[in-house]
Tab-separated table of C-alpha atoms in Angstrom:
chain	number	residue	atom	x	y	z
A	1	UNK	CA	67.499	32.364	36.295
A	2	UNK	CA	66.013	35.198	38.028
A	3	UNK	CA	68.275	35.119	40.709
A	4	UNK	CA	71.691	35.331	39.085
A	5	UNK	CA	69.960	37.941	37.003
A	6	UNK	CA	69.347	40.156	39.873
A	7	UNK	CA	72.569	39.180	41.599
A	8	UNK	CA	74.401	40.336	38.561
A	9	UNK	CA	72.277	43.884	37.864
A	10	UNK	CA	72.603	44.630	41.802
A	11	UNK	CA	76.193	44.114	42.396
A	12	UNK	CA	77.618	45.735	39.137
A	13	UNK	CA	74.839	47.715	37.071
A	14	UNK	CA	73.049	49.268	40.478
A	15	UNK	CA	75.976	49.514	42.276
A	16	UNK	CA	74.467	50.621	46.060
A	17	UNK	CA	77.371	53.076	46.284
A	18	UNK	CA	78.231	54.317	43.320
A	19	UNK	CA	74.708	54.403	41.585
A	20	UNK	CA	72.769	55.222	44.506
A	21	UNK	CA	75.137	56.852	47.199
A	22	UNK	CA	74.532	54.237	49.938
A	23	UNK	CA	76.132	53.729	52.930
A	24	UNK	CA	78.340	56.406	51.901
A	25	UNK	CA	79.095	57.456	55.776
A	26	UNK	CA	80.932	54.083	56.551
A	27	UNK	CA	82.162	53.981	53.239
A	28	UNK	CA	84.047	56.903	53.401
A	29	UNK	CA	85.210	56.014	57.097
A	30	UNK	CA	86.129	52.750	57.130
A	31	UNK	CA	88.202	52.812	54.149
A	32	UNK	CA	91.510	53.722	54.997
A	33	UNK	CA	92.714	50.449	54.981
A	34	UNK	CA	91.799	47.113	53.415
A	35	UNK	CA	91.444	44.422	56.315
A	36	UNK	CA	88.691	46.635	58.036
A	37	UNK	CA	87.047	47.339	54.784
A	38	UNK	CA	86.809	43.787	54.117
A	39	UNK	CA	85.482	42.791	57.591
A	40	UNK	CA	83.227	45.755	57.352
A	41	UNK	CA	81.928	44.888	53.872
A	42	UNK	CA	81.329	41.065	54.808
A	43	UNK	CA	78.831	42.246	57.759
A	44	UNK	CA	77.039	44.379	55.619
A	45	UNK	CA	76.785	41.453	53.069
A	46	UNK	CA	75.452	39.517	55.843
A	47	UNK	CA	73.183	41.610	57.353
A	48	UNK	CA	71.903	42.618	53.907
A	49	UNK	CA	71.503	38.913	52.618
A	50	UNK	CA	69.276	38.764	56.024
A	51	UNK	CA	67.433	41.952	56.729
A	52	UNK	CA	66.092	42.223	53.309
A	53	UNK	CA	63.939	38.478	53.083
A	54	UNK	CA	62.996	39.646	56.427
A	55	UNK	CA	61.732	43.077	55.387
A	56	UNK	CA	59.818	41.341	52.968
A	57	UNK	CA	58.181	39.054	54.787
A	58	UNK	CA	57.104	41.426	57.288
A	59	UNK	CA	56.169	43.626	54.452
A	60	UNK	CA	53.930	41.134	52.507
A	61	UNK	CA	52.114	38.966	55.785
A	62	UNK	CA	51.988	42.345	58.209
A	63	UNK	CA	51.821	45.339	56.404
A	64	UNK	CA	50.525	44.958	53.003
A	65	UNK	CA	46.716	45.964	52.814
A	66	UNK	CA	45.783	42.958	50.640
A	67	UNK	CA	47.959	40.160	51.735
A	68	UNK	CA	48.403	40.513	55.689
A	69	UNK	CA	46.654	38.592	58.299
A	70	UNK	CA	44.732	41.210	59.588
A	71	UNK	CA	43.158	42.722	56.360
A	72	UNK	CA	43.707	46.377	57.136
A	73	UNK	CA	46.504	49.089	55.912
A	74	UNK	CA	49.328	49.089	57.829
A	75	UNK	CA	52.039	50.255	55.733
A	76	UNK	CA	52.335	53.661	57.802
A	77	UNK	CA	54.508	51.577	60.554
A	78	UNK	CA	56.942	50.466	57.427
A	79	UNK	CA	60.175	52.318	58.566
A	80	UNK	CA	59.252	51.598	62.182
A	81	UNK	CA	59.343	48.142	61.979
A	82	UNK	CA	61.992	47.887	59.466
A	83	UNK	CA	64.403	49.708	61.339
A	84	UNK	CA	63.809	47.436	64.396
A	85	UNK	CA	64.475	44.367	62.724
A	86	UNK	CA	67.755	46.101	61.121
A	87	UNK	CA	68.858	47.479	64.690
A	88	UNK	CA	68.424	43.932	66.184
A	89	UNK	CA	70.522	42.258	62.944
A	90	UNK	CA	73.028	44.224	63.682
A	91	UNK	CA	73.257	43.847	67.462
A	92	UNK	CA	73.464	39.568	66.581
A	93	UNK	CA	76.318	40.732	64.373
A	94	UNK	CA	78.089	42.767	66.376
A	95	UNK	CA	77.642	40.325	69.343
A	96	UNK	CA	79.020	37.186	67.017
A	97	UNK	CA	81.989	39.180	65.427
A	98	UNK	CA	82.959	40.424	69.407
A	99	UNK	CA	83.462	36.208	70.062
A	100	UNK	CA	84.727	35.393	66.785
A	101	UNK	CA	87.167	38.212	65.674
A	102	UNK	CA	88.001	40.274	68.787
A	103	UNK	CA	90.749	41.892	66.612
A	104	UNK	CA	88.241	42.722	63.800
A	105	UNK	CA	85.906	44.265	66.617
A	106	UNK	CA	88.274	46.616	67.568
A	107	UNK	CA	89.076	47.469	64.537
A	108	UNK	CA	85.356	48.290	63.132
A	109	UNK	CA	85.036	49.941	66.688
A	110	UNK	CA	81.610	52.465	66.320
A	111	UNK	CA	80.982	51.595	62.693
A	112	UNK	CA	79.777	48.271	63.619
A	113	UNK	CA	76.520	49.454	65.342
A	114	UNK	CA	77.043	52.559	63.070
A	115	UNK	CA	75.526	49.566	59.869
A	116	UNK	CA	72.063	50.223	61.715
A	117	UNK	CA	71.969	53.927	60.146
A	118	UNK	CA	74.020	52.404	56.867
A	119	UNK	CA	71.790	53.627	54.395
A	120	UNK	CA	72.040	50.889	51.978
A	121	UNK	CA	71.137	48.485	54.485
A	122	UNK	CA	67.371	50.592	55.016
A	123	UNK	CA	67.513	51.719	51.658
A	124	UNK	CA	67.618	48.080	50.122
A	125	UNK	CA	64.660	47.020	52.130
A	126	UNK	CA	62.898	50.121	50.489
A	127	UNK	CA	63.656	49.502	46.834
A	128	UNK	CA	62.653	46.188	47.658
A	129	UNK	CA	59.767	47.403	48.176
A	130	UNK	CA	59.424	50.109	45.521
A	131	UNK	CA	60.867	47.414	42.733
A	132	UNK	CA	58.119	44.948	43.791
A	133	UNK	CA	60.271	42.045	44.585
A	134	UNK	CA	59.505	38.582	45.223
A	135	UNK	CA	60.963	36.733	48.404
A	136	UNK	CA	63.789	34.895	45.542
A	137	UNK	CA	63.939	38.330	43.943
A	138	UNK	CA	64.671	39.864	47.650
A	139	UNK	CA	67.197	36.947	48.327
A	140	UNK	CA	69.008	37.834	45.259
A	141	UNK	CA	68.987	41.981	45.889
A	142	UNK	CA	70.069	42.042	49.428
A	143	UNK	CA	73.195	39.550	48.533
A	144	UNK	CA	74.081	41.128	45.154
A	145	UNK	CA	73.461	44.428	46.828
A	146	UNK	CA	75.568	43.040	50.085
A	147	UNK	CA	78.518	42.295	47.528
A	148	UNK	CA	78.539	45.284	45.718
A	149	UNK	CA	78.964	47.125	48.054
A	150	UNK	CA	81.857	45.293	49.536
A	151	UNK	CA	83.300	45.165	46.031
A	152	UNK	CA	83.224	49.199	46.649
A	153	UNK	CA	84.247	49.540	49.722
A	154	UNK	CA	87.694	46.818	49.153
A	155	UNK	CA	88.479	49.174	45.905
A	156	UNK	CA	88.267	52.402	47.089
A	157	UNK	CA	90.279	50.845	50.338
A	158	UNK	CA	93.000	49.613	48.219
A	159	UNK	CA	93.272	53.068	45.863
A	160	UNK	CA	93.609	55.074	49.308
A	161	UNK	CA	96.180	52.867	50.685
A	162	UNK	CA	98.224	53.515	47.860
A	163	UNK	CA	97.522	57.317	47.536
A	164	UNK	CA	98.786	58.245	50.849
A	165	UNK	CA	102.349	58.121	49.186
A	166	UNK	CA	101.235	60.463	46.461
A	167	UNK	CA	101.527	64.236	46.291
A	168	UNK	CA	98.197	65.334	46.567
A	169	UNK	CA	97.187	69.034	47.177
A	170	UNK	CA	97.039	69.384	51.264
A	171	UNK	CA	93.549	70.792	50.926
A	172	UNK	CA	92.669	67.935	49.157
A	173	UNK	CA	93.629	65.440	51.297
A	174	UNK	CA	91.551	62.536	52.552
A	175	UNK	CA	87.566	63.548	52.208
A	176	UNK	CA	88.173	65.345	49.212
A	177	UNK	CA	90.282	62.380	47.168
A	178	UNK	CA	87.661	60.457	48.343
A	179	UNK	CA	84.787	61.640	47.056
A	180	UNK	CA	87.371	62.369	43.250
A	181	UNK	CA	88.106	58.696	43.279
A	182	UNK	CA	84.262	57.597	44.127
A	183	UNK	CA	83.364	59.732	41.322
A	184	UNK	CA	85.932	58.016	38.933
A	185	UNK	CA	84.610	54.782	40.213
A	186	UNK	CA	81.329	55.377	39.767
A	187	UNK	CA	82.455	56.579	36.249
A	188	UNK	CA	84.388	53.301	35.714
A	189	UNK	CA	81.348	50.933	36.613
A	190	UNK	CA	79.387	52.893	33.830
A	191	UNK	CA	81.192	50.644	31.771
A	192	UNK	CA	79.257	47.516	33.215
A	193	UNK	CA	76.084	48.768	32.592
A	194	UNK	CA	76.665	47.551	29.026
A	195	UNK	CA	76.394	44.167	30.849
A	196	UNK	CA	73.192	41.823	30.094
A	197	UNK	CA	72.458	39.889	33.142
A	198	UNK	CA	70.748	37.451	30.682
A	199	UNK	CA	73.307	36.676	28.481
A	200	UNK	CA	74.865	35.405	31.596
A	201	UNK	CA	71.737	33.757	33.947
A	202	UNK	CA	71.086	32.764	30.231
B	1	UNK	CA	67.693	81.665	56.004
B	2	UNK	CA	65.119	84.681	56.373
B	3	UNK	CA	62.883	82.826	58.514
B	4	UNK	CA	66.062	82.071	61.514
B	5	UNK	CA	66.245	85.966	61.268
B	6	UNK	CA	63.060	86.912	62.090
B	7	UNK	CA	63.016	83.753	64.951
B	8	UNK	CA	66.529	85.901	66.441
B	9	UNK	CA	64.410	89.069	66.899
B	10	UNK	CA	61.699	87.971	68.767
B	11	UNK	CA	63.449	85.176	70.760
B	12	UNK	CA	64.836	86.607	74.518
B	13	UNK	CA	66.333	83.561	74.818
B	14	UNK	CA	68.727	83.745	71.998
B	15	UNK	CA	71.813	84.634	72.931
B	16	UNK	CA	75.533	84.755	71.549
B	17	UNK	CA	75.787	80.817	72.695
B	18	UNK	CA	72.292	79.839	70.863
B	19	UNK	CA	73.816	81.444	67.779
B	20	UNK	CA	76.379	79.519	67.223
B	21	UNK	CA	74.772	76.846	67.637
B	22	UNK	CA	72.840	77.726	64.918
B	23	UNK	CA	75.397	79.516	62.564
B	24	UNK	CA	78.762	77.019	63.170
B	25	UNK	CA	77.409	74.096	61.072
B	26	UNK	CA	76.280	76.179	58.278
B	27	UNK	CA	80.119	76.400	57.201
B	28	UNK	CA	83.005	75.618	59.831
B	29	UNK	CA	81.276	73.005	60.834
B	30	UNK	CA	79.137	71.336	58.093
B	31	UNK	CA	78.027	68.018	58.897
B	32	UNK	CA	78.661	66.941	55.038
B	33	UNK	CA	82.029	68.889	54.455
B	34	UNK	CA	82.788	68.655	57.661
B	35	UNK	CA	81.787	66.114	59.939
B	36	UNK	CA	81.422	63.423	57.473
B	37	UNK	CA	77.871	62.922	58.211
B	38	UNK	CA	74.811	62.375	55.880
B	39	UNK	CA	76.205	61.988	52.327
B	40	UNK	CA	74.238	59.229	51.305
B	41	UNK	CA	71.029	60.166	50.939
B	42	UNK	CA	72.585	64.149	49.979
B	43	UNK	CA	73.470	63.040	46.739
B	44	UNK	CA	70.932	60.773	45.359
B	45	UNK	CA	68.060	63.852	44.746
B	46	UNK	CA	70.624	66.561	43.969
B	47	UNK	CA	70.301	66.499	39.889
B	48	UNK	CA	67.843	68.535	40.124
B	49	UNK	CA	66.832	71.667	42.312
B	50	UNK	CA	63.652	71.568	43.458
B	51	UNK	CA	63.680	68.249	44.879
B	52	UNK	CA	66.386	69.127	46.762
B	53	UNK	CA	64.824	72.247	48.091
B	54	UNK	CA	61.815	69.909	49.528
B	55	UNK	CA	64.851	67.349	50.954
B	56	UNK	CA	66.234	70.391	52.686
B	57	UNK	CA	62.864	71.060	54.020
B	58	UNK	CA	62.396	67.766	55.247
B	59	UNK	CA	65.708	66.810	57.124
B	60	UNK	CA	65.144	70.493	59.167
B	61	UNK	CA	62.184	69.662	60.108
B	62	UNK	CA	63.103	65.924	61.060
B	63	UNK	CA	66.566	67.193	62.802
B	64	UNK	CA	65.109	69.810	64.223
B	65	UNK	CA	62.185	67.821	66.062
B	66	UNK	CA	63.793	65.017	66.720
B	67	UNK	CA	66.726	67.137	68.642
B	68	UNK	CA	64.076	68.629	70.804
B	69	UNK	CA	62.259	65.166	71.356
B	70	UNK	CA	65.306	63.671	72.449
B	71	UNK	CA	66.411	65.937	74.909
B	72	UNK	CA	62.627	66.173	76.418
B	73	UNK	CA	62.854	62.606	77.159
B	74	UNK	CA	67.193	62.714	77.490
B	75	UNK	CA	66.508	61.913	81.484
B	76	UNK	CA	63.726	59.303	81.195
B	77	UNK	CA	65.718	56.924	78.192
B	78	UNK	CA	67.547	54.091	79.447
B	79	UNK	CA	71.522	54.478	78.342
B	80	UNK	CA	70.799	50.705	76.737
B	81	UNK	CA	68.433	51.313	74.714
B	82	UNK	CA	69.135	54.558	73.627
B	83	UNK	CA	69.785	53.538	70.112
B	84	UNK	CA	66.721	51.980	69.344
B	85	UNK	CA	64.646	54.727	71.302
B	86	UNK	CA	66.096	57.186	68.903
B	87	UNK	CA	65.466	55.719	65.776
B	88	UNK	CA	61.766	55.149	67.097
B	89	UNK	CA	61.582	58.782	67.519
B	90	UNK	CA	63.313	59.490	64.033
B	91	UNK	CA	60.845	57.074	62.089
B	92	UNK	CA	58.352	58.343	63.513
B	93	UNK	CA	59.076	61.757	62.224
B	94	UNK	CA	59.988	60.502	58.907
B	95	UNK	CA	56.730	58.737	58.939
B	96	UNK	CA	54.625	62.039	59.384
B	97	UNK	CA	56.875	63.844	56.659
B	98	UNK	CA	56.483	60.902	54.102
B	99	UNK	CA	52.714	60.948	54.688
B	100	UNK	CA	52.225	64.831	54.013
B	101	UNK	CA	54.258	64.627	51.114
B	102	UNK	CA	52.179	62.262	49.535
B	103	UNK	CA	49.067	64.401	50.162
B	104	UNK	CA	50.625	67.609	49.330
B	105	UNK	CA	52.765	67.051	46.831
B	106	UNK	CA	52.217	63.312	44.862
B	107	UNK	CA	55.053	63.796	42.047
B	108	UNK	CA	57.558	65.181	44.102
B	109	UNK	CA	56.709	62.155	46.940
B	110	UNK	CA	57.301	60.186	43.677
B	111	UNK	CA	60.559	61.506	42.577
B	112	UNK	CA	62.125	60.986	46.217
B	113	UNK	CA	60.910	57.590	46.149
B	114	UNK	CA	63.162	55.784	48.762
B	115	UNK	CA	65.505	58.787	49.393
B	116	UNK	CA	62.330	60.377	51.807
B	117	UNK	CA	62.453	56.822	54.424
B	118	UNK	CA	66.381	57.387	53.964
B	119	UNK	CA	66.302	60.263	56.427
B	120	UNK	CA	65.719	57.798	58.916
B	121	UNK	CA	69.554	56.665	58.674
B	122	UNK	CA	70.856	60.226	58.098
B	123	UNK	CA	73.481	59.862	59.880
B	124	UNK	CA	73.565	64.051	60.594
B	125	UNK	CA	69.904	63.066	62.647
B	126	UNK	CA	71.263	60.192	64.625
B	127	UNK	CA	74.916	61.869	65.219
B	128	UNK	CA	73.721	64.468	66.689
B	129	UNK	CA	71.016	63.123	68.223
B	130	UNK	CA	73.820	61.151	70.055
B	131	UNK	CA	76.444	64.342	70.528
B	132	UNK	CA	74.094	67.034	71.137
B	133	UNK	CA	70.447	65.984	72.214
B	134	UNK	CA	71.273	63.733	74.584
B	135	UNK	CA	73.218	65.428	76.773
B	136	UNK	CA	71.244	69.244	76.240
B	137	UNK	CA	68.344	71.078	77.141
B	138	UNK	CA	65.630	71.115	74.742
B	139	UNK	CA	65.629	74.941	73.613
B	140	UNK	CA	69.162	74.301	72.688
B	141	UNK	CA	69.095	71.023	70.978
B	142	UNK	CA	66.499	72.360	68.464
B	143	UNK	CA	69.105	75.446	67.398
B	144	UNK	CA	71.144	72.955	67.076
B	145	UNK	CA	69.188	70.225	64.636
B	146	UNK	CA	68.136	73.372	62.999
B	147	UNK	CA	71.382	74.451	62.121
B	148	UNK	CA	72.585	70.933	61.111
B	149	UNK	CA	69.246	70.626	58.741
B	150	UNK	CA	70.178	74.019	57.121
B	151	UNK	CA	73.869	72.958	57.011
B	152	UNK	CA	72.856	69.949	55.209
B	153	UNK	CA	70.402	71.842	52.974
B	154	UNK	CA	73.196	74.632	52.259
B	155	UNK	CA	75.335	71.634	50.439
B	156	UNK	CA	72.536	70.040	48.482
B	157	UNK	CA	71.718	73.065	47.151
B	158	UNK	CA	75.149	74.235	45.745
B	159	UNK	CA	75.491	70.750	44.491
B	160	UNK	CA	72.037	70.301	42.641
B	161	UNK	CA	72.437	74.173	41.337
B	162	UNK	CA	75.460	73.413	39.276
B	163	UNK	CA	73.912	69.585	38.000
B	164	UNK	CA	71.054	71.166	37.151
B	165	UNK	CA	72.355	74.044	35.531
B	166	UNK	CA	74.725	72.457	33.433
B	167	UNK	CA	73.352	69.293	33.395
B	168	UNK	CA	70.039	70.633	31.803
B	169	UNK	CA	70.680	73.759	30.925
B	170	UNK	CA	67.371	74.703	33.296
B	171	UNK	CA	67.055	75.949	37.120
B	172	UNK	CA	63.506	74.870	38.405
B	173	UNK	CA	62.674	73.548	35.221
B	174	UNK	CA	62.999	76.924	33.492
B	175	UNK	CA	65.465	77.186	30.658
B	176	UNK	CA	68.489	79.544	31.751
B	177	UNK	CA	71.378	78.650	29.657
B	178	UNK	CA	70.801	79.841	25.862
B	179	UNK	CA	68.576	77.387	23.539
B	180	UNK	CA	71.602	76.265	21.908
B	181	UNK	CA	73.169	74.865	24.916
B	182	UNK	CA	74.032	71.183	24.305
B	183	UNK	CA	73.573	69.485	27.985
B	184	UNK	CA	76.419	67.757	29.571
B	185	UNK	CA	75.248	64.407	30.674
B	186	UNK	CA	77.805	64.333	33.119
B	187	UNK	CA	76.581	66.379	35.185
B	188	UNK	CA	73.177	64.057	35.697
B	189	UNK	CA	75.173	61.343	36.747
B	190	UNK	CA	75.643	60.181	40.109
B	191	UNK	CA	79.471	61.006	39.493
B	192	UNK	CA	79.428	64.632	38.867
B	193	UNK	CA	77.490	64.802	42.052
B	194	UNK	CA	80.868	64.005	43.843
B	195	UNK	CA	83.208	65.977	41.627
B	196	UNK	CA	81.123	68.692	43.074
B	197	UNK	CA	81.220	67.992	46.313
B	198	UNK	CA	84.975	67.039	45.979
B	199	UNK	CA	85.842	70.725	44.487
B	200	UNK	CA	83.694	72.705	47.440
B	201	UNK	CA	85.272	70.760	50.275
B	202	UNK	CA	88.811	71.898	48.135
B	203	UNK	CA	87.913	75.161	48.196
B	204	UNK	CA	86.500	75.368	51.784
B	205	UNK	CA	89.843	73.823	53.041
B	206	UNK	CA	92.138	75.948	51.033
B	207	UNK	CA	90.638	78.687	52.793
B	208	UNK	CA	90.364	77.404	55.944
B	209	UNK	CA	93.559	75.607	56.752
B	210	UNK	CA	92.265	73.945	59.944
B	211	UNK	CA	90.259	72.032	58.470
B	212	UNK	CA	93.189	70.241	56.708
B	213	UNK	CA	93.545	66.794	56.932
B	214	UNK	CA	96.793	65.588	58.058
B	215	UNK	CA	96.470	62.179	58.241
């Protein structure tokens, strides 16, 4: 029950935004209304869910000193390679939302290829890495990871749709209420961290 | 900031133009406060000061060299692949940073952990890689990475002075607030990092009213 484990401790303990700060560019971008963050927070789910087994794989059979095929050190080209197989991901995305959605494509407009320098899409593979996953374990991060940070992303949306009609100091306005009401967030989800995965996986 | 002095002296080529392009992100123009650019990986090391002072480092030097890079090579990369080109360039940098790092410093390289390879998708290096670099000469472009590295660093700093301060009680590890001092743990979580943030880009804007935003 790994997996549900991980799903669980990724998506509401480790939060990718609010724990970690990732992806905060798009996050604070994208989220003036709700239908883009959604759109924007299913692609990153999906190219999560992907790039991370990926990462992992090319981390354990080409990199890794003991277990590659070729038997030597190559872990220098890590971010190299990593960030190629992100930038392609997201070109496949942006390619299948343009036929599918051409509504949502306008909408996302630069942020699409803008999720190649999301930071929690990178900085997933790397704690991937650092946490010593295995490929199940990896499966599990990049999709709990992937849907906590749409959970995020849909929130703060929502919050800042309704704030518009509030009174809030001019200088304030926009970045600053953001970053408040990511605080306050972050704050909030503090709460889950009394959650234990296991109780739940069982 | 010391060390951009000196540079000014010596340099004929540093005119009233090359200043500003050195001086305008460091406040008007900020890429955090500012342009919205690079907060992720800004607030992750910021609870504590010296870390960030070694982040700081490290983003100069990567903005800085990657700016020049690009606009060496602005005339030779294809507009299609311009993306990936960059972030070749970029990793590459990151690459030689996270290596000397380890050698020089091991418990700092530690304490980074992830946040070092996260330069990679700052997105101050790749914007203005793609608003600046690409489209000026070389001498130029480096001011301006430069002064979007130091902008960047000028942010951190504030922000992991306070955490740390009140947070611990300590400022480089060395005890500053009275023994007595009961640390807020607020300030060493991720929120406070924000609250921070949230309160300087308040005050910047109340004082500079175009900044405002009017949406």
């Amino acid at each position: 029950m790994d997996f549900v484990n991980i799903f669980i401790k990724t998506a509401f303990v480790e939060n990718l935004v609010l724990a970690y700060f990732l992806g905060m560019c798009s996050y604070l971008a994208v989220s003036k209304s709700v239908k883009t963050a959604v759109g924007l927070g299913l692609a990153v789910i999906f190219v999560l869910g992907i790039t991370i087994p990926i990462n992992w794989m090319i981390n354990e059979y080409l990199l890794n000193e003991t277990t590659n095929v070729f038997g030597t050190d190559l872990t220098f080209l890590r971010f190299i390679l990593f960030i190629a197989v992100i930038a392609s991901m997201v070109q496949l995305v942006e390619m299948v939302i343009e036929k599918v959605s051409p509504a949502l494509y306008n909408s996302l407009g630069i942020f699409l290829p803008l999720i190649t320098v999301n930071c929690a899409i990178l900085g997933g593979s790397l704690f991937m890495i650092s946490r010593e996953y295995n490929l199940g374990d990896s499966i599990a991060f990049g999709l709990g990871g992937g849907f906590g940070w749409f959970l995020a992303i849909v929130f703060i949306a929502a919050i800042r749709e309704k704030i518009r009609y509030s009174n809030v100091p001019p200088a304030l306005r926009g970045l600053g209420m953001a970053f408040l009401l990511t605080g306050l967030m972050g704050l909030a989800f503090l709460g889950l961290s009394g959650i234990d995965p296991a109780a739940i996986g069982g | 900031m010391a060390e951009t002095k000196v540079k000014e002296a010596k340099e004929p080529l540093f005119g009233k133009k090359e200043r500003k392009l050195l001086v305008d992100p460091l406040l008007d123009n900020n890429p955090i406060t500012v342009q919205v650019l690079g907060v992720c990986s800004a607030l992750a090391v910021t609870s504590l000061l010296m870390p960030s002072i070694v982040m700081t480092v490290a983003v100069v030097f990567v903005c800085g060299f990657s700016n020049l890079i690009t606009s060496l090579l602005r005339n030779i990369i294809p507009n299609e692949v311009r993306l990936i080109a960059q972030l070749i360039i970029i990793a590459t940098l990151v690459t030689i940073v996270e290596l000397s790092l380890k050698y020089f410093d091991y418990p700092t390289y530690k304490e980074l952990s992830v946040y070092i390879g996260l330069i990679i998708t700052n997105c101050i290096v790749m914007g203005r890689l793609e608003a600046f670099a690409m489209g000026n000469k070389p001498w130029k472009s480096f001011l301006d990475g430069l002064g979007n590295g130091v902008g960047y660093g000028i942010i951190l700093i504030v922000v992991a002075f306070f955490r740390e301060l009140f947070g611990k009680g300590t400022l480089f590890g060395a005890q500053i607030l009275p023994e007595g001092y009961f640390a807020n743990n607020l300030m060493v979580m991720p929120a406070a990092a924000m609250f921070i943030l949230a309160v300087f880009i308040w005050i910047q804007r109340s004082r500079n009213k175009e900044l405002v935003d009017i949406s």
